[in-house]
Coordinates of C-alpha atoms in Angstrom, one line a residue:
X1 CA -4.2 -48.6 -86.5
X2 CA -7.2 -47.8 -85.4
X3 CA -8.7 -48.0 -81.7
X4 CA -12.4 -47.3 -80.4
X5 CA -13.2 -46.9 -76.9
X6 CA -16.5 -45.9 -74.9
X7 CA -17.3 -43.5 -73.1
X8 CA -19.7 -41.2 -71.6
X9 CA -20.2 -37.5 -70.8
X10 CA -22.5 -35.6 -68.3
X11 CA -24.5 -32.8 -69.5
X12 CA -27.7 -31.6 -66.7
X13 CA -28.6 -33.9 -64.8
X14 CA -28.5 -36.8 -66.9
X15 CA -24.9 -38.7 -69.1
X16 CA -24.8 -39.1 -73.1
X17 CA -22.5 -41.9 -74.6
X18 CA -18.7 -40.4 -75.9
X19 CA -17.3 -42.3 -78.6
X20 CA -12.8 -42.0 -78.5
X21 CA -11.8 -42.4 -81.7
X22 CA -7.6 -43.2 -81.5
X23 CA -5.5 -43.5 -84.7
X24 CA -2.2 -44.0 -84.4
X25 CA 0.2 -43.6 -87.5
X26 CA 3.6 -43.1 -88.8
X27 CA 5.0 -39.5 -89.5
X28 CA 6.5 -36.6 -86.9
X29 CA 5.6 -37.1 -83.4
X30 CA 2.4 -35.0 -82.8
X31 CA -1.0 -35.5 -80.4
X32 CA -4.0 -33.5 -81.9
X33 CA -7.9 -34.0 -79.8
X34 CA -10.4 -32.8 -82.2
X35 CA -14.3 -32.9 -81.1
X36 CA -14.7 -29.8 -79.0
X37 CA -12.6 -30.2 -76.1
X38 CA -12.4 -27.9 -73.5
X39 CA -8.9 -26.7 -71.8
X40 CA -9.1 -29.8 -69.0
X41 CA -9.7 -32.0 -72.0
X42 CA -6.9 -30.3 -74.2
X43 CA -4.0 -30.6 -71.2
X44 CA -5.4 -34.9 -70.6
X45 CA -2.6 -35.3 -73.4
X46 CA 0.3 -34.3 -70.6
X47 CA -1.5 -36.3 -67.9
X48 CA -2.0 -39.4 -70.3
X49 CA 2.1 -39.1 -71.8
X50 CA 3.1 -39.0 -68.2
X51 CA 1.3 -41.7 -66.8
X52 CA 2.0 -44.4 -69.7
X53 CA 5.4 -43.9 -69.0
X54 CA 5.2 -43.8 -65.1
X55 CA 2.9 -47.0 -65.7
X56 CA 5.7 -48.7 -67.8
X57 CA 3.9 -48.4 -71.1
X58 CA 5.5 -46.2 -74.4
X59 CA 3.7 -43.4 -75.7
X60 CA 3.8 -44.2 -79.5
X61 CA 6.2 -41.9 -82.0
X62 CA 4.4 -40.1 -85.2
X63 CA 1.1 -39.0 -85.5
X64 CA -1.7 -39.7 -82.8
X65 CA -5.0 -38.3 -83.7
X66 CA -7.8 -38.5 -80.7
X67 CA -11.6 -38.1 -81.5
X68 CA -14.5 -37.1 -79.3
X69 CA -17.4 -38.3 -81.2
X70 CA -20.0 -36.6 -81.4
X71 CA -18.0 -34.0 -82.7
X72 CA -20.6 -30.9 -82.4
X73 CA -21.1 -31.4 -78.6
X74 CA -18.7 -29.9 -76.4
X75 CA -16.4 -31.8 -74.2
X76 CA -16.1 -30.8 -70.5
X77 CA -13.3 -32.4 -67.1
X78 CA -11.0 -35.0 -67.2
X79 CA -13.3 -37.7 -67.0
X80 CA -11.6 -39.3 -70.3
X81 CA -7.9 -39.7 -69.4
X82 CA -8.2 -43.3 -68.9
X83 CA -10.7 -43.9 -72.0
X84 CA -8.0 -41.9 -73.6
X85 CA -4.7 -43.5 -72.6
X86 CA -6.7 -46.8 -73.2
X87 CA -7.4 -46.3 -76.4
X88 CA -3.9 -45.0 -77.0
X89 CA -2.3 -47.9 -75.8
X90 CA -5.2 -50.8 -78.4
X91 CA -4.2 -47.7 -81.2
X92 CA 0.1 -48.6 -80.9
X93 CA -0.6 -52.2 -80.1
X94 CA 0.5 -52.8 -77.0
X95 CA -2.2 -54.9 -75.0
X96 CA -5.0 -56.8 -77.2
X97 CA -8.2 -55.6 -75.1
X98 CA -10.3 -58.7 -75.7
X99 CA -13.1 -55.9 -73.7
X100 CA -12.5 -52.6 -74.9
X101 CA -16.0 -52.5 -76.7
X102 CA -17.9 -54.7 -73.2
X103 CA -17.7 -51.4 -70.9
X104 CA -17.9 -47.7 -70.8
X105 CA -14.7 -46.4 -69.5
X106 CA -14.5 -43.0 -67.1
X107 CA -11.1 -41.7 -65.1
X108 CA -8.6 -39.5 -64.1
X109 CA -5.4 -39.4 -64.3
X110 CA -2.8 -38.8 -61.8
X111 CA 1.1 -38.4 -63.4
X112 CA 1.8 -41.8 -61.3
X113 CA -0.8 -43.1 -63.5
X114 CA -2.8 -43.7 -60.9
X115 CA -7.0 -43.3 -61.2
X116 CA -9.0 -40.2 -59.6
X117 CA -12.3 -40.3 -58.8
X118 CA -14.7 -38.4 -61.2
X119 CA -17.9 -36.5 -61.1
X120 CA -21.1 -37.8 -61.9
X121 CA -20.6 -41.4 -62.0
X122 CA -23.8 -42.7 -60.9
X123 CA -25.2 -40.9 -64.0
X124 CA -22.6 -42.7 -66.2
X125 CA -23.7 -46.1 -64.8
X126 CA -27.1 -45.4 -65.7
X127 CA -26.4 -45.1 -69.2
X128 CA -24.0 -47.7 -69.2
X129 CA -27.0 -49.5 -68.5
X130 CA -29.3 -48.1 -71.1
X131 CA -26.6 -48.4 -74.2
X132 CA -26.6 -52.3 -73.1
X133 CA -23.0 -52.5 -71.7
X134 CA -21.7 -55.4 -69.6
X135 CA -20.2 -52.6 -67.2
X136 CA -18.7 -49.8 -66.7
X137 CA -14.7 -49.0 -65.5
X138 CA -15.0 -46.3 -62.9
X139 CA -12.0 -44.9 -60.4
X140 CA -12.2 -47.2 -57.0
X141 CA -13.6 -44.5 -55.3
X142 CA -16.7 -44.1 -57.6
X143 CA -17.8 -48.0 -57.7
X144 CA -20.0 -47.9 -54.3
X145 CA -22.5 -45.6 -56.0
X146 CA -22.2 -46.8 -59.7
X147 CA -22.8 -50.1 -58.2
X148 CA -26.2 -48.6 -57.3
X149 CA -27.4 -50.1 -60.5
X150 CA -28.6 -53.2 -61.1
X151 CA -27.6 -55.3 -63.6
X152 CA -24.2 -54.0 -64.4
X153 CA -20.7 -54.6 -63.6
X154 CA -19.3 -52.0 -62.2
X155 CA -15.4 -52.6 -62.5
X156 CA -13.4 -50.4 -59.8
X157 CA -9.7 -49.9 -61.0
X158 CA -6.9 -48.1 -58.7
X159 CA -4.3 -47.2 -61.5
X160 CA -3.9 -47.5 -65.6
X161 CA -1.6 -50.9 -65.4
X162 CA -4.9 -52.6 -63.5
X163 CA -7.2 -51.6 -66.2
X164 CA -5.0 -52.4 -69.2
X165 CA -4.3 -55.8 -68.1
X166 CA -8.4 -56.5 -67.3
X167 CA -8.9 -55.6 -70.1
X168 CA -6.4 -57.7 -71.9
X169 CA -7.5 -60.8 -69.6
X170 CA -4.7 -60.7 -68.0
X171 CA -6.0 -60.0 -64.8
X172 CA -9.5 -60.4 -63.0
X173 CA -10.9 -57.6 -61.0
X174 CA -14.4 -58.8 -59.0
X175 CA -16.8 -56.1 -59.6
X176 CA -18.2 -54.1 -57.0
X177 CA -22.1 -54.7 -55.0
X178 CA -23.9 -52.8 -53.3
X179 CA -26.7 -54.5 -50.9
X180 CA -28.9 -51.4 -52.1
X181 CA -31.9 -52.7 -49.9
X182 CA -29.9 -53.0 -47.3
X183 CA -27.9 -49.9 -47.2
X184 CA -30.9 -48.0 -47.8
X185 CA -32.5 -49.6 -45.0
X186 CA -29.5 -48.3 -42.3
X187 CA -30.7 -45.8 -40.6
X188 CA -28.2 -42.8 -40.7
X189 CA -29.6 -41.4 -37.6
X190 CA -30.0 -37.0 -36.5
X191 CA -27.4 -34.9 -34.8
X192 CA -30.0 -32.6 -33.7
X193 CA -33.2 -33.4 -32.5
X194 CA -36.4 -31.0 -31.9
X195 CA -36.5 -32.6 -27.9
X196 CA -33.6 -30.0 -27.8
X197 CA -35.8 -26.5 -28.8
X198 CA -37.5 -25.1 -25.4
X199 CA -41.0 -23.5 -25.8
X200 CA -42.0 -22.4 -29.0
X201 CA -45.0 -25.0 -29.3
X202 CA -46.8 -23.1 -31.7
X203 CA -44.1 -23.1 -33.9
X204 CA -43.1 -26.8 -34.0
X205 CA -46.6 -27.2 -34.5
X206 CA -46.8 -25.4 -37.8
X207 CA -43.5 -27.2 -38.6
X208 CA -45.1 -30.0 -38.2
X209 CA -48.3 -29.3 -40.3
X210 CA -45.1 -28.5 -43.2
X211 CA -43.4 -31.1 -43.1
X212 CA -47.0 -33.4 -43.1
X213 CA -48.2 -31.4 -46.2
X214 CA -45.0 -30.8 -47.8
X215 CA -45.4 -26.8 -47.4
X216 CA -43.2 -23.7 -48.2
X217 CA -42.8 -21.6 -44.7
X218 CA -41.6 -18.4 -43.4
X219 CA -40.6 -18.1 -39.9
X220 CA -40.8 -14.3 -38.3
X221 CA -39.5 -13.1 -35.4
X222 CA -36.7 -10.9 -33.3
X223 CA -33.2 -12.5 -32.9
X224 CA -32.6 -15.2 -30.4
X225 CA -35.7 -17.1 -30.7
X226 CA -34.5 -20.0 -32.1
X227 CA -35.7 -19.7 -35.6
X228 CA -32.4 -21.1 -36.9
X229 CA -31.8 -23.5 -34.3
X230 CA -36.3 -24.3 -35.4
X231 CA -34.9 -25.1 -39.2
X232 CA -32.0 -27.1 -38.6
X233 CA -34.0 -29.7 -37.1
X234 CA -37.0 -29.6 -39.8
X235 CA -35.3 -32.6 -41.6
X236 CA -35.8 -34.5 -39.0
X237 CA -39.3 -34.8 -38.7
X238 CA -39.8 -34.9 -42.4
X239 CA -40.5 -38.7 -44.0
X240 CA -37.7 -40.6 -45.0
X241 CA -36.3 -41.1 -48.3
X242 CA -37.5 -43.4 -50.6
X243 CA -35.3 -45.5 -52.5
X244 CA -36.6 -43.8 -55.8
X245 CA -36.0 -40.3 -54.1
X246 CA -33.2 -41.2 -52.5
X247 CA -31.8 -42.2 -56.1
X248 CA -32.4 -38.6 -57.8
X249 CA -31.0 -36.7 -55.0
X250 CA -27.4 -39.3 -55.0
X251 CA -27.0 -38.3 -58.7
X252 CA -27.5 -34.8 -58.0
X253 CA -25.0 -34.6 -55.7
X254 CA -23.0 -37.0 -57.9
X255 CA -22.5 -34.9 -60.6
X256 CA -21.7 -31.7 -58.3
X257 CA -18.9 -34.0 -56.2
X258 CA -20.7 -34.0 -53.5
X259 CA -20.6 -37.4 -51.7
X260 CA -17.8 -38.6 -49.7
X261 CA -15.4 -41.0 -50.5
X262 CA -16.6 -44.3 -50.9
X263 CA -20.3 -43.1 -50.0
X264 CA -22.9 -44.9 -52.4
X265 CA -26.7 -43.4 -51.3
X266 CA -27.5 -40.3 -50.1
X267 CA -30.2 -41.2 -47.4
X268 CA -31.3 -38.4 -45.9
X269 CA -33.1 -35.4 -46.8
X270 CA -31.3 -32.2 -48.1
X271 CA -30.7 -29.4 -46.4
X272 CA -29.3 -26.7 -47.7
X273 CA -28.8 -22.8 -46.5
X274 CA -26.6 -21.3 -49.2
X275 CA -25.8 -17.5 -47.9
X276 CA -27.5 -14.1 -48.7
X277 CA -25.2 -13.0 -50.7
X278 CA -25.7 -16.2 -53.4
X279 CA -25.9 -15.1 -56.9
X280 CA -29.2 -16.4 -59.5
X281 CA -26.4 -18.8 -60.4
X282 CA -25.4 -19.8 -57.4
X283 CA -29.2 -20.5 -56.5
X284 CA -30.6 -21.7 -59.8
X285 CA -27.2 -23.8 -61.4
X286 CA -25.1 -21.7 -64.2
X287 CA -22.1 -21.6 -66.5
X288 CA -21.7 -22.2 -69.7
X289 CA -22.5 -25.3 -68.9
X290 CA -25.2 -25.0 -66.5
X291 CA -24.8 -27.3 -63.3
X292 CA -27.1 -27.7 -60.7
X293 CA -27.9 -24.7 -58.1
X294 CA -28.8 -25.2 -54.0
X295 CA -33.0 -25.2 -55.0
X296 CA -31.6 -28.7 -57.0
X297 CA -29.5 -29.9 -54.8
X298 CA -32.3 -29.4 -52.0
X299 CA -34.4 -31.5 -54.7
X300 CA -36.7 -33.9 -51.8
X301 CA -35.3 -32.0 -49.1
X302 CA -35.3 -28.3 -47.5
X303 CA -33.8 -25.1 -49.0
X304 CA -33.2 -22.9 -46.0
X305 CA -33.3 -19.1 -46.8
X306 CA -31.9 -17.3 -43.5
X307 CA -32.1 -13.3 -43.2
X308 CA -34.7 -13.7 -46.4
X309 CA -34.9 -9.8 -47.1
X310 CA -31.5 -9.2 -47.2
X311 CA -31.2 -11.9 -50.9
X312 CA -31.3 -9.7 -54.1
X313 CA -35.0 -9.4 -55.1
X314 CA -33.9 -10.6 -58.5
X315 CA -32.3 -14.0 -56.8
X316 CA -35.2 -14.5 -55.0
X317 CA -38.2 -13.7 -57.9
X318 CA -36.3 -16.4 -59.9
X319 CA -37.6 -19.3 -57.2
X320 CA -41.2 -18.4 -58.4
X321 CA -40.9 -21.0 -61.4
X322 CA -39.3 -23.4 -58.9
X323 CA -41.7 -23.0 -56.7
X324 CA -45.1 -24.0 -58.8
X325 CA -43.2 -26.2 -61.0
X326 CA -40.8 -28.6 -59.2
X327 CA -37.9 -27.6 -61.6
X328 CA -35.6 -25.1 -63.1
X329 CA -35.4 -24.6 -66.7
X330 CA -31.6 -22.7 -67.6
X331 CA -31.5 -21.5 -70.8
X332 CA -28.1 -20.4 -72.4
X333 CA -26.2 -19.8 -75.7
X334 CA -24.7 -23.8 -75.2
X335 CA -28.6 -24.9 -74.9
X336 CA -31.6 -25.3 -72.6
X337 CA -30.9 -27.8 -69.5
X338 CA -34.0 -29.1 -66.6
X339 CA -33.1 -29.8 -63.2
X340 CA -35.3 -31.3 -60.7
X341 CA -36.1 -28.8 -58.2
X342 CA -38.7 -30.2 -55.6
X343 CA -37.7 -29.2 -52.8
X344 CA -39.5 -27.2 -49.4
X345 CA -38.7 -23.7 -49.1
X346 CA -38.1 -22.5 -45.3
X347 CA -37.3 -19.2 -44.9
X348 CA -36.7 -16.7 -42.1
X349 CA -36.9 -12.9 -41.1
X350 CA -37.1 -10.5 -38.7
X351 CA -40.4 -8.2 -38.5
X352 CA -38.1 -5.1 -38.6
X353 CA -34.8 -3.8 -40.0
X354 CA -33.2 -3.4 -36.6
X355 CA -34.7 -7.2 -35.3
X356 CA -37.3 -5.6 -32.7
X357 CA -41.1 -6.2 -32.9
X358 CA -42.9 -3.7 -34.7
X359 CA -44.2 -1.4 -31.4
X360 CA -40.3 -2.0 -29.6
X361 CA -38.7 -0.8 -32.9
X362 CA -36.5 2.0 -33.5
X363 CA -37.4 2.3 -37.0
X364 CA -40.2 4.7 -38.6
X365 CA -43.4 2.5 -39.9
X366 CA -42.1 3.4 -43.8
X367 CA -38.9 2.1 -43.0
X368 CA -40.4 -1.1 -41.5
X369 CA -43.0 -1.7 -44.5
X370 CA -39.8 -0.8 -47.1
X371 CA -38.2 -3.3 -45.0
X372 CA -40.6 -6.0 -45.2
X373 CA -41.8 -4.8 -49.4
X374 CA -38.2 -6.5 -50.0
X375 CA -39.9 -9.8 -50.2
X376 CA -42.7 -9.3 -53.2
X377 CA -46.5 -9.9 -53.0
X378 CA -45.9 -13.0 -55.6
X379 CA -43.3 -14.8 -53.8
X380 CA -45.1 -14.3 -50.4
X381 CA -48.3 -16.0 -51.9
X382 CA -45.9 -19.1 -52.7
X383 CA -45.2 -19.5 -49.3
X384 CA -48.0 -21.1 -47.9
X385 CA -47.5 -21.0 -43.9
X386 CA -46.4 -17.6 -42.1
X387 CA -45.7 -18.4 -39.1
X388 CA -44.5 -15.6 -35.7
X389 CA -41.9 -16.8 -33.5
X390 CA -42.2 -15.5 -30.4
X391 CA -39.2 -14.5 -27.8
X392 CA -38.6 -17.7 -25.7
X393 CA -40.4 -17.3 -22.1
X394 CA -37.8 -17.7 -18.7
X395 CA -40.1 -20.3 -17.8
X396 CA -39.5 -22.5 -21.1
X397 CA -35.6 -21.8 -20.5
X398 CA -35.5 -23.7 -17.2
X399 CA -38.0 -26.8 -18.0
X400 CA -35.8 -30.0 -17.3
X401 CA -38.1 -31.7 -19.2
X402 CA -38.1 -32.5 -23.3
X403 CA -40.0 -31.6 -25.5
X404 CA -41.4 -34.3 -27.7
X405 CA -38.8 -35.6 -29.7
X406 CA -38.5 -35.8 -33.8
X407 CA -38.9 -39.9 -34.0
X408 CA -42.8 -38.8 -32.4
X409 CA -43.9 -35.9 -34.5
X410 CA -42.2 -37.9 -37.7
X411 CA -44.5 -41.0 -36.7
X412 CA -47.7 -38.5 -37.2
X413 CA -46.0 -37.1 -40.4
X414 CA -45.0 -40.5 -42.0
X415 CA -49.1 -41.1 -40.7
X416 CA -50.5 -38.3 -42.8
X417 CA -48.2 -38.6 -45.8
X418 CA -48.9 -42.1 -45.8
X419 CA -52.5 -41.0 -46.1
X420 CA -51.2 -38.4 -49.2
X421 CA -49.7 -42.0 -51.0
X422 CA -53.0 -43.4 -51.3
X423 CA -55.6 -40.4 -52.2
X424 CA -53.0 -39.8 -54.9
X425 CA -52.0 -42.7 -56.3
X426 CA -51.4 -43.0 -60.2
X427 CA -50.9 -39.3 -60.3
X428 CA -47.2 -37.3 -60.1
X429 CA -48.3 -36.4 -56.5
X430 CA -46.6 -36.7 -53.4
X431 CA -48.1 -34.1 -50.8
X432 CA -50.6 -32.0 -50.3
X433 CA -48.3 -29.5 -51.6
X434 CA -48.5 -30.3 -54.7
X435 CA -52.1 -30.7 -55.7
X436 CA -53.8 -28.9 -58.3
X437 CA -56.8 -26.7 -59.3
X438 CA -58.1 -30.3 -60.3
X439 CA -57.3 -32.2 -57.1
X440 CA -58.1 -29.4 -54.9
X441 CA -61.3 -28.9 -56.2
X442 CA -62.2 -33.0 -55.7
X443 CA -60.2 -33.7 -52.0
X444 CA -61.1 -30.8 -50.9
X445 CA -64.9 -29.8 -50.7
X446 CA -66.3 -27.4 -48.0
X447 CA -69.6 -27.6 -46.5
X448 CA -71.9 -23.9 -46.7
X449 CA -70.4 -22.5 -43.1
X450 CA -66.8 -23.3 -44.1
X451 CA -67.3 -21.8 -47.4
X452 CA -68.8 -19.0 -45.9
X453 CA -65.7 -18.3 -43.7
X454 CA -63.0 -18.4 -46.3
X455 CA -65.5 -16.2 -48.2
X456 CA -65.2 -13.7 -44.9
X457 CA -61.8 -14.0 -44.9
X458 CA -60.6 -13.4 -48.8
X459 CA -62.6 -10.0 -48.1
X460 CA -61.7 -9.0 -45.4
X461 CA -57.7 -9.8 -45.6
X462 CA -57.8 -8.8 -49.6
X463 CA -55.9 -12.8 -49.7
X464 CA -55.2 -13.8 -53.7
X465 CA -56.9 -16.3 -55.4
X466 CA -53.3 -18.7 -55.0
X467 CA -53.4 -17.7 -51.5
X468 CA -56.7 -19.2 -51.1
X469 CA -55.3 -22.3 -52.9
X470 CA -53.0 -22.0 -50.4
X471 CA -55.2 -22.0 -47.5
X472 CA -57.3 -24.8 -48.8
X473 CA -54.0 -27.3 -49.5
X474 CA -52.9 -26.7 -45.3
X475 CA -56.8 -27.3 -44.3
X476 CA -56.4 -30.5 -46.1
X477 CA -52.7 -31.4 -44.6
X478 CA -54.6 -30.4 -40.9
X479 CA -56.9 -33.3 -41.7
X480 CA -55.0 -35.7 -43.0
X481 CA -53.2 -34.8 -39.2
X482 CA -56.3 -35.6 -37.5
X483 CA -57.2 -38.6 -39.5
X484 CA -60.0 -37.5 -40.9
X485 CA -61.3 -37.9 -44.7
X486 CA -62.9 -34.5 -45.2
X487 CA -61.7 -30.9 -44.7
X488 CA -64.0 -29.1 -41.2
X489 CA -64.6 -25.2 -39.7
X490 CA -61.9 -25.9 -37.7
X491 CA -58.7 -26.7 -40.3
X492 CA -59.9 -23.9 -42.5
X493 CA -59.6 -21.8 -39.4
X494 CA -56.1 -23.0 -38.9
X495 CA -55.1 -22.4 -42.0
X496 CA -56.1 -18.6 -42.5
X497 CA -54.5 -18.1 -39.1
X498 CA -50.8 -19.1 -40.9
X499 CA -51.4 -15.6 -43.2
X500 CA -49.8 -13.5 -41.0
X501 CA -48.2 -10.9 -43.4
X502 CA -51.6 -11.4 -45.7
X503 CA -52.9 -9.9 -43.0
X504 CA -50.7 -7.2 -42.5
X505 CA -49.7 -8.3 -38.5
X506 CA -46.9 -6.0 -38.9
X507 CA -48.0 -3.5 -40.7

């Protein structure tokens, strides 16, 4: 007898439908899986046989052929265990599934018959809705994230027998429901706060500007000045995720298996901090079937690169396209994948190889220049703010009163972002850092005196055209923080001060 079961597989950050055909026939007992299965899919044969036996079912005698269509796409992972097992049960007439063609089914089987969670349940649920299915059968631990998709029945199953009885109509399983709006409105809370940082008011001001406009930032200072401490607190002053941003972020984390069991949504902006030994594939994404890397996991959040010059130059150069376009495209023999990567780059570095300020360093000028030269000009151009982080004064360390809290700073940031959202309504832009040349021409208009100031800075510091655009974007953010509709002389002057490496301060 022939049976059909519908499942889905993840490719990139999206899912595509898989039709599983199971044919049980007479002959020597033999099981064959066709349709470009990888090793994990081939091994499902043994997991399914044992799980069926331990669940009280009989494995059919004779030849069983399992086809995974479309046959020209490679199938990966253990998520086909459950639909294959249900297909075998239907083909061998051990169950009479009345609902089999109404659901997309995914799940890994344990040898006991228990259903284990899989990666990408949210993406599978989105595909099921697009296919017009009634719902999805997913492992119980994956049900909350899949239930975020509205207009779809999400049936949680704990074991193979439970799934079989439900599809026969012999067991009533209640769909998992999630109040997405209520869940999203709950505050996740922050473990750290800007008020804990002693001194460094100028750096906090720079981070506030970065958060308000979505600007890439480089912190430059000797060890022990609080660069990492400040970096970890940047997400606490960023605007809260919108529901759309939360769904996009959750989808990426679901595909990578980074959601906690039972977690439905990522409610806080990601903060990713890869080690400086990270490879190109680790940062961008890779493998034979490309999966998201660190820059995509930082989508709608912060990517923090500590000790920036210690990263391989080839790794840093791969970030140039994502920083400009907000996405990363990876080409492999199996095909090309495009992952979203709209993140804020926050980097930190020492001013010299030994970590001391230039006038205190034992390194020679040539060694210092060689150290700074590990960061290429094109990459440096894409960093809007170059922020000097001085040593903390003893008087600041001894202060009893805390500084401004993250909540107070965030309120100003949110107000500035609100102005930007209103300004860019109808455009695919959500912050000043994403403005193109057309938006700069329209929204950043300088008077004659301010234009002359910028012209002088361009000439004196030998700034590039890209650095010119970055100064205008930061100026627009400064005006938004001040509540001004137009950019004034003071905004441009302050923005120029954040091009310290362009001004060769450490040379």
